[in-house]
Tab-separated table of C-alpha atoms in Angstrom:
chain	number	residue	atom	x	y	z
A	1	ASP	CA	-6.357	-2.823	-13.576
A	2	ALA	CA	-9.069	-0.271	-14.099
A	3	LYS	CA	-7.827	3.349	-13.319
A	4	THR	CA	-9.020	5.660	-10.419
A	5	THR	CA	-9.000	9.437	-10.372
A	6	GLN	CA	-8.813	11.331	-7.174
A	7	PRO	CA	-8.099	14.954	-6.288
A	8	ASN	CA	-4.600	15.685	-5.574
A	9	SER	CA	-5.398	17.474	-2.023
A	10	MET	CA	-8.108	18.308	0.202
A	11	GLU	CA	-8.427	20.358	3.433
A	12	SER	CA	-10.720	19.952	6.344
A	13	ASN	CA	-11.217	21.256	9.869
A	14	GLU	CA	-11.109	19.116	12.800
A	15	GLU	CA	-14.307	17.456	13.955
A	16	GLU	CA	-15.932	18.146	10.565
A	17	PRO	CA	-16.948	15.521	8.204
A	18	VAL	CA	-14.853	14.775	5.110
A	19	HIS	CA	-15.788	13.440	1.764
A	20	LEU	CA	-13.014	12.105	-0.362
A	21	PRO	CA	-14.334	11.434	-3.912
A	22	CYS	CA	-12.840	8.925	-6.390
A	23	ASN	CA	-13.888	8.261	-10.040
A	24	HIS	CA	-13.575	5.050	-11.591
A	25	SER	CA	-15.567	5.197	-14.812
A	26	THR	CA	-13.904	2.031	-16.417
A	27	ILE	CA	-14.609	-0.199	-13.402
A	28	SER	CA	-15.616	-3.832	-14.270
A	29	GLY	CA	-18.145	-5.936	-12.679
A	30	THR	CA	-15.613	-7.945	-10.738
A	31	ASP	CA	-13.690	-4.899	-9.383
A	32	TYR	CA	-14.036	-4.269	-5.611
A	33	ILE	CA	-13.225	-0.733	-4.494
A	34	HIS	CA	-10.567	-0.590	-1.680
A	35	TRP	CA	-9.449	2.410	0.278
A	36	TYR	CA	-6.056	2.643	2.061
A	37	ARG	CA	-4.470	5.597	3.769
A	38	GLN	CA	-0.769	6.513	4.454
A	39	LEU	CA	0.026	8.434	7.637
A	40	PRO	CA	3.210	10.411	7.589
A	41	SER	CA	6.322	8.129	7.979
A	42	GLN	CA	4.422	5.051	8.085
A	43	GLY	CA	3.199	2.283	5.787
A	44	PRO	CA	-0.218	2.224	4.061
A	45	GLU	CA	-3.087	0.842	6.172
A	46	TYR	CA	-6.394	-0.556	5.052
A	47	VAL	CA	-9.397	1.526	5.612
A	48	ILE	CA	-12.553	0.012	3.928
A	49	HIS	CA	-13.712	-1.727	0.993
A	50	GLY	CA	-16.940	-2.497	-0.953
A	51	LEU	CA	-18.601	-3.820	-4.100
A	52	THR	CA	-21.909	-2.332	-4.507
A	53	SER	CA	-23.465	-1.594	-1.238
A	54	ASN	CA	-22.467	1.234	0.965
A	55	VAL	CA	-20.264	0.029	3.905
A	56	ASN	CA	-19.482	1.265	7.273
A	57	ASN	CA	-16.719	0.368	9.805
A	58	ARG	CA	-15.176	1.887	12.839
A	59	MET	CA	-12.707	4.075	10.684
A	60	ALA	CA	-14.988	5.262	7.942
A	61	SER	CA	-17.974	4.839	5.583
A	62	LEU	CA	-17.851	4.175	1.871
A	63	ALA	CA	-20.686	5.389	-0.384
A	64	ILE	CA	-20.715	3.772	-3.790
A	65	ALA	CA	-22.802	5.215	-6.628
A	66	GLU	CA	-25.272	3.200	-8.170
A	67	ASP	CA	-23.560	2.857	-11.421
A	68	ARG	CA	-20.170	2.108	-9.446
A	69	LYS	CA	-18.420	4.686	-11.587
A	70	SER	CA	-17.535	6.770	-8.625
A	71	SER	CA	-17.356	6.281	-4.698
A	72	THR	CA	-16.816	8.471	-1.848
A	73	LEU	CA	-14.968	7.830	1.535
A	74	ILE	CA	-16.587	9.544	4.425
A	75	LEU	CA	-14.683	10.401	7.534
A	76	HIS	CA	-17.511	11.493	9.918
A	77	ARG	CA	-15.464	13.509	12.294
A	78	ALA	CA	-11.981	14.422	10.949
A	79	THR	CA	-9.148	14.512	13.603
A	80	LEU	CA	-5.604	15.753	13.200
A	81	ARG	CA	-4.522	12.039	13.150
A	82	ASP	CA	-6.533	11.764	9.899
A	83	ALA	CA	-4.214	13.735	7.946
A	84	ALA	CA	-2.746	11.350	5.436
A	85	VAL	CA	-2.570	10.387	1.703
A	86	TYR	CA	-5.696	8.479	0.948
A	87	TYR	CA	-5.692	5.997	-1.951
A	88	CYS	CA	-8.723	4.626	-3.917
A	89	ILE	CA	-7.807	1.292	-5.484
A	90	LEU	CA	-9.810	-1.263	-7.701
A	91	ARG	CA	-9.078	-4.775	-7.022
A	92	ASP	CA	-10.376	-7.608	-9.270
A	93	LYS	CA	-11.906	-10.434	-7.361
A	94	ASN	CA	-10.579	-12.877	-10.115
A	95	GLN	CA	-7.035	-11.929	-9.329
A	96	ALA	CA	-6.730	-13.136	-5.692
A	97	GLY	CA	-3.446	-12.533	-4.195
A	98	THR	CA	-2.244	-9.924	-6.499
A	99	ALA	CA	-0.926	-6.817	-5.344
A	100	LEU	CA	-2.519	-3.444	-4.964
A	101	ILE	CA	-1.612	-0.912	-7.544
A	102	PHE	CA	-1.527	2.638	-5.737
A	103	GLY	CA	-2.237	5.751	-7.673
A	104	LYS	CA	-1.156	9.237	-6.496
A	105	GLY	CA	-4.017	9.490	-3.901
A	106	THR	CA	-5.487	12.414	-2.100
A	107	THR	CA	-3.590	14.398	0.495
A	108	LEU	CA	-5.720	15.398	3.150
A	109	SER	CA	-4.840	18.139	5.477
A	110	VAL	CA	-6.895	18.736	8.782
A	111	SER	CA	-6.579	22.001	10.490
A	112	SER	CA	-7.423	22.591	14.317
B	1	ASP	CA	3.277	-7.103	18.786
B	2	THR	CA	4.239	-5.731	15.456
B	3	ALA	CA	2.486	-7.640	12.615
B	4	VAL	CA	4.780	-6.797	9.886
B	5	SER	CA	8.266	-5.771	10.926
B	6	GLN	CA	11.197	-4.661	8.678
B	7	THR	CA	14.722	-4.032	9.647
B	8	PRO	CA	16.555	-2.000	9.625
B	9	LYS	CA	14.559	1.213	9.706
B	10	TYR	CA	17.148	3.364	8.139
B	11	LEU	CA	20.092	2.156	5.818
B	12	VAL	CA	22.784	4.469	4.538
B	13	THR	CA	25.340	2.948	2.195
B	14	GLN	CA	27.560	3.715	-0.588
B	15	MET	CA	27.261	3.026	-4.323
B	16	GLY	CA	28.235	-0.338	-5.515
B	17	ASN	CA	27.668	-2.054	-2.144
B	18	ASP	CA	25.377	-5.199	-1.470
B	19	LYS	CA	22.732	-4.941	1.136
B	20	SER	CA	19.660	-6.741	2.452
B	21	ILE	CA	16.379	-5.594	4.107
B	22	LYS	CA	14.667	-8.112	6.124
B	23	CYS	CA	10.856	-8.494	6.680
B	24	GLU	CA	8.959	-10.796	8.937
B	25	GLN	CA	5.208	-11.255	9.393
B	26	ASN	CA	3.438	-13.063	12.470
B	27	LEU	CA	0.059	-13.054	10.964
B	28	GLY	CA	0.146	-16.415	9.432
B	29	HIS	CA	-0.297	-14.703	5.876
B	30	ASP	CA	0.503	-16.694	2.782
B	31	THR	CA	1.381	-13.833	0.384
B	32	MET	CA	4.093	-11.081	0.958
B	33	TYR	CA	4.963	-8.228	-1.013
B	34	TRP	CA	7.786	-5.641	-1.399
B	35	TYR	CA	7.036	-1.960	-2.488
B	36	LYS	CA	9.179	0.937	-3.279
B	37	GLN	CA	8.092	4.764	-2.453
B	38	ASP	CA	10.499	6.955	-4.379
B	39	SER	CA	10.995	10.729	-3.593
B	40	LYS	CA	7.849	11.721	-5.371
B	41	LYS	CA	5.894	9.420	-2.841
B	42	PHE	CA	4.741	7.014	-5.591
B	43	LEU	CA	4.253	3.500	-4.360
B	44	LYS	CA	5.251	0.774	-6.758
B	45	ILE	CA	4.910	-2.895	-6.437
B	46	MET	CA	8.247	-4.838	-6.986
B	47	PHE	CA	7.506	-8.296	-5.831
B	48	SER	CA	4.871	-10.702	-4.541
B	49	TYR	CA	5.592	-14.017	-3.050
B	50	ASN	CA	2.745	-16.636	-2.510
B	51	ASN	CA	3.642	-19.510	-0.429
B	52	LYS	CA	7.471	-19.134	-1.367
B	53	GLU	CA	6.755	-18.641	-5.094
B	54	LEU	CA	7.263	-15.569	-6.934
B	55	ILE	CA	4.058	-14.438	-8.705
B	56	ILE	CA	4.801	-10.833	-9.659
B	57	ASN	CA	7.939	-9.310	-10.731
B	58	GLU	CA	7.236	-5.737	-12.071
B	59	THR	CA	10.112	-4.775	-14.449
B	60	VAL	CA	12.456	-4.663	-11.367
B	61	PRO	CA	16.235	-4.821	-12.304
B	62	ASN	CA	17.747	-8.134	-11.572
B	63	ARG	CA	20.107	-6.456	-9.049
B	64	PHE	CA	17.130	-6.881	-6.723
B	65	SER	CA	16.301	-10.448	-5.630
B	66	PRO	CA	13.572	-11.285	-2.991
B	67	LYS	CA	14.409	-14.341	-0.921
B	68	SER	CA	11.904	-16.193	1.260
B	69	PRO	CA	13.379	-18.727	3.605
B	70	ASP	CA	9.798	-19.555	4.918
B	71	LYS	CA	6.202	-18.309	4.804
B	72	ALA	CA	6.805	-15.623	7.482
B	73	HIS	CA	9.770	-13.953	5.823
B	74	LEU	CA	10.541	-12.058	2.655
B	75	ASN	CA	14.012	-10.587	2.573
B	76	LEU	CA	15.032	-8.127	-0.076
B	77	HIS	CA	18.548	-8.335	-1.294
B	78	ILE	CA	20.042	-5.658	-3.449
B	79	ASN	CA	23.364	-5.948	-5.283
B	80	SER	CA	25.440	-3.082	-6.696
B	81	LEU	CA	23.644	-0.336	-5.209
B	82	GLU	CA	22.893	2.671	-7.354
B	83	LEU	CA	22.013	6.299	-6.441
B	84	GLY	CA	18.590	5.754	-7.914
B	85	ASP	CA	17.778	2.991	-5.446
B	86	SER	CA	17.432	5.503	-2.822
B	87	ALA	CA	13.772	5.170	-1.616
B	88	VAL	CA	11.516	3.873	1.266
B	89	TYR	CA	10.978	0.133	0.761
B	90	PHE	CA	7.662	-1.314	2.268
B	91	CYS	CA	7.056	-4.940	2.929
B	92	ALA	CA	3.468	-6.089	3.134
B	93	SER	CA	1.555	-9.354	3.686
B	94	SER	CA	-1.950	-10.655	3.049
B	95	LEU	CA	-4.073	-13.674	3.159
B	96	PRO	CA	-5.221	-15.138	-0.243
B	97	GLY	CA	-8.478	-13.718	-1.408
B	98	HIS	CA	-9.294	-10.433	-3.202
B	99	ASN	CA	-10.893	-8.913	-0.061
B	100	SER	CA	-7.949	-9.634	2.243
B	101	PRO	CA	-6.347	-6.433	3.318
B	102	LEU	CA	-2.680	-5.832	2.816
B	103	HIS	CA	-0.739	-5.323	6.181
B	104	PHE	CA	2.342	-3.046	5.708
B	105	GLY	CA	5.530	-2.791	7.639
B	106	ASN	CA	6.644	0.843	8.655
B	107	GLY	CA	9.341	0.979	5.869
B	108	THR	CA	12.975	0.877	5.385
B	109	ARG	CA	14.582	4.266	4.192
B	110	LEU	CA	17.590	3.388	1.876
B	111	THR	CA	19.998	6.117	1.178
B	112	VAL	CA	22.749	5.436	-1.341
B	113	THR	CA	25.660	7.838	-1.337
């Protein structure tokens, strides 16, 4: 699996936007970009995924660079509940049903 | 209704014992997984089952054995527990397809003394 690089930690204030970066310079044409997050004492939960175009859902937005070598998860208005570890993961579309390989992720702290 | 449920939530046991962790999903998913999260919070895939067939086994000691009585259940049995087995174990499930998200349970915290 292609590797992703994320900052170890980031801080934000409540109700401000948060931009979580992810570098994946060795991404292949068949890799989808997935984001998960893990709240304290819970299992990981799916956030969003995309291939080339920017994506929006009720939780977040995903901005993908034109060369696909990086992406950014955008939380439009951070809340205290958004404090979690955020994982950027590449998933090959030709390997359906395979497990996600988690890296270290970015620990997001949100202050009131 | 809980989509992916694990029991027990906490498990404390002594070295050398045999224990099982149960996992059930009510999502109708075909694939189920077991992950281990150690004290450094690193999540590692252990097993993946697709329609009751093992499709991944990531260098896990053979003391660990997944057992799937049916598509909705994937239990994890551990023989001869060791101190290093202490961790949080997460079960997950998904539909086939590379874009199908994984749904995780809330974990079982295993402590071996």
